[in-house]
Backbone as a ProteinNet text record, in pm:
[ID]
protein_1_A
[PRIMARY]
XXXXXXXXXXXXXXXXXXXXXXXXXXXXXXXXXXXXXXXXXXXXXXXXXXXXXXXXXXXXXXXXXXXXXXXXXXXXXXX
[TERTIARY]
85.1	0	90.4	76.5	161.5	83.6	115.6	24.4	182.8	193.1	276.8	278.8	386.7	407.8	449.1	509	598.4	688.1	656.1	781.3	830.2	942.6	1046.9	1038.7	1095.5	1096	1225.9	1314.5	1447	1397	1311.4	1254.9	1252.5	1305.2	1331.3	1173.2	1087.3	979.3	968.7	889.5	906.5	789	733.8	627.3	594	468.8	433.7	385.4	455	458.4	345.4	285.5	270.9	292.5	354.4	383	258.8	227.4	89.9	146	266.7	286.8	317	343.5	378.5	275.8	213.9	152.6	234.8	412.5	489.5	472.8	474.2	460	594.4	672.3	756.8	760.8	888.9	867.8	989.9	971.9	1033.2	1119.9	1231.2	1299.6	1335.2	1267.9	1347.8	1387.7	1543.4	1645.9	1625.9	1596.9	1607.1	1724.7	1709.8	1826.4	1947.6	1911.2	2073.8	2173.6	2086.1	2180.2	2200.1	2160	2164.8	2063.5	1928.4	1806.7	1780.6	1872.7	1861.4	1755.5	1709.2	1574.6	1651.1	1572.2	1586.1	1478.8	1467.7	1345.8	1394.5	1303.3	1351.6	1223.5	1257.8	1161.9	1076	970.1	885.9	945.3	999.3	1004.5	1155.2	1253.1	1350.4	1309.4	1247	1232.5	1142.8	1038.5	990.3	1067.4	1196.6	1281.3	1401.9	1384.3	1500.5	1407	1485.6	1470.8	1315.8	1210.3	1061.2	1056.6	1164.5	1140.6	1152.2	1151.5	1160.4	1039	987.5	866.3	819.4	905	844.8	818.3	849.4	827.1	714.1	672.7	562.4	474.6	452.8	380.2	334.9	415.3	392.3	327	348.9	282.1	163.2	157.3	2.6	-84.7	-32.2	-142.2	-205.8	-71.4	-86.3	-216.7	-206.7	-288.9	-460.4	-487.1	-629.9	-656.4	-562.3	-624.6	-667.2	-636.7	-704.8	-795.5	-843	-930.8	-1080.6	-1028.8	-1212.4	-1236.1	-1368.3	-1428.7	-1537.5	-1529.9	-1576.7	-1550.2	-1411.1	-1384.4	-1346.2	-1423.4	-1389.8	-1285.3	-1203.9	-1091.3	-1107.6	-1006.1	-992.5	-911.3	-975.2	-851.4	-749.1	-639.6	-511.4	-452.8	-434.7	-432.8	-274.1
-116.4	0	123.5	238.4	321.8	469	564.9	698.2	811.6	861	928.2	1087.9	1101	1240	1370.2	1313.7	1420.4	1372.6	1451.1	1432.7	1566.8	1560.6	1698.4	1746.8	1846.8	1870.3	1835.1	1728.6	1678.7	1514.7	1495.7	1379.7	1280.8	1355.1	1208.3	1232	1129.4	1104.7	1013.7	1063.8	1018.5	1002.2	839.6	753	740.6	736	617.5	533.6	459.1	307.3	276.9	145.6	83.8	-71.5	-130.8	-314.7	-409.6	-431.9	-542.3	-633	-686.3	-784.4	-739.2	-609.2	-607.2	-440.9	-386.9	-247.7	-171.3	-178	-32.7	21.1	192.1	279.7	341.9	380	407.2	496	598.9	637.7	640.1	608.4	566.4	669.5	687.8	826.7	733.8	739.2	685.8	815.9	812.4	874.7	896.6	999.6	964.1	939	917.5	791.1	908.6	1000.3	1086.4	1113.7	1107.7	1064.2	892.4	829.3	685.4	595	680.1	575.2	529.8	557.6	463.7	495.9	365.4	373.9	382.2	455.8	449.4	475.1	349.2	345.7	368.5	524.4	560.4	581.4	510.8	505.3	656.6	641.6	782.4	843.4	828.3	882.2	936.4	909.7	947.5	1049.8	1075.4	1116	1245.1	1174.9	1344.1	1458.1	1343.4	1444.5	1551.9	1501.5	1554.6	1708	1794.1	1896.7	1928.2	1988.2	2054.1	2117.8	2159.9	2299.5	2236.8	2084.7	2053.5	2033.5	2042.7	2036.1	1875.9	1785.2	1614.4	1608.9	1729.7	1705	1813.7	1924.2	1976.7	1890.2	1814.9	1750.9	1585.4	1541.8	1460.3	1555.9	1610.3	1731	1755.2	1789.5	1852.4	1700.3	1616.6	1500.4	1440.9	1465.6	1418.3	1521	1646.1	1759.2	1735.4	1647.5	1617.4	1538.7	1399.2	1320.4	1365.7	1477.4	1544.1	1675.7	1702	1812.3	1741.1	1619.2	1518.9	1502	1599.5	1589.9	1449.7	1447.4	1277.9	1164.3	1155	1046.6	996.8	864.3	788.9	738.4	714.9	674.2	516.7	439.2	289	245.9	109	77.2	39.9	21.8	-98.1	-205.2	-298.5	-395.4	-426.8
0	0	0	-56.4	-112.1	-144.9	-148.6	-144.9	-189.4	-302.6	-380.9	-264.2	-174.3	-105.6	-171.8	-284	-351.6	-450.8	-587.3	-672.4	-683.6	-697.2	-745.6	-871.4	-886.8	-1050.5	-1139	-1015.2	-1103.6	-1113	-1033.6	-1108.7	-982.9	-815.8	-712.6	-636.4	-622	-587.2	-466.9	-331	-167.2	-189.1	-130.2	-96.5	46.3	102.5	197.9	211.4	246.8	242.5	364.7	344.5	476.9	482.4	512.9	469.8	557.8	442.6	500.3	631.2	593.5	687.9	820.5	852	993.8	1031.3	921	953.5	963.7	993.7	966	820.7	882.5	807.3	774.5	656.3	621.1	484.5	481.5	373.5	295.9	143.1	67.5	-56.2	-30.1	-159.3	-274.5	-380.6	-528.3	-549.1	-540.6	-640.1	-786.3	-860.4	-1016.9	-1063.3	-1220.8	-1291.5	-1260.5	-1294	-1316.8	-1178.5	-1105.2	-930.8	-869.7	-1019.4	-969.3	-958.9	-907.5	-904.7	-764.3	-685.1	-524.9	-472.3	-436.9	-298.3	-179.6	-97.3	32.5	110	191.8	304.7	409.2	479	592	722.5	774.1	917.6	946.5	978.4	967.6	1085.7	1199.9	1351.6	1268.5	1173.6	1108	1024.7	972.8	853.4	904.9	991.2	1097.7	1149.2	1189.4	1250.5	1191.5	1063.4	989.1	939.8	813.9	792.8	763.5	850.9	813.2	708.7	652.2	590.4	412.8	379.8	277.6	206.4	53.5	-1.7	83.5	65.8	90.6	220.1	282.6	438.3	457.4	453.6	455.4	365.6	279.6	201.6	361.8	341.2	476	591	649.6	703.8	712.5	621.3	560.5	548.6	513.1	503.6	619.6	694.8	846	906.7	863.9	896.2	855.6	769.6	679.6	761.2	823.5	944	1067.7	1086.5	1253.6	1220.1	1080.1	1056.1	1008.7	1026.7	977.3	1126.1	1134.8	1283.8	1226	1167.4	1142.3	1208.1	1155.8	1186.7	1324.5	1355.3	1504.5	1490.4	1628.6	1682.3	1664.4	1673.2	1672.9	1758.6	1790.5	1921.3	1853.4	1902.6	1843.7	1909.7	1883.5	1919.6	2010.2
[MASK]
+++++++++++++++++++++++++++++++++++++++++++++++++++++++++++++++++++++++++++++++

């Protein structure tokens, strides 16, 4: 399961992830080809903490921001 955070305009595009098999949430940098292409999956409590002030990180941000502005939605337990 996967939800597109941000692409750049040089072409490197940050995902979030969530892995069926265990429910961690993670987010994912594909590198574009001309810096190589590298993935890197980096732990969200990592990736929170690093620089705010980047488009992929206000973009994470802000999404996080749509989950606590739905006076809708009920809470769930977790297991």
């Amino acid at each position: 399961m996967s939800r597109d955070l941000y692409v750049s305009s040089n072409g490197d595009r940050w995902l979030l992830l969530r892995d069926p098999s265990d429910g961690r949430s993670f987010v994912r940098h594909e590198a574009n080809l001309a810096s190589g292409g590298h993935v890197t999956d980096i732990a969200l409590s990592v990736f929170l903490a690093a620089d705010r002030g980047s488009p992929e990180h206000r973009a994470l941000w802000q999404l996080i921001g749509t989950l606590v502005e739905n006076d809708d939605a009920k809470p769930t337990a977790l297991a």
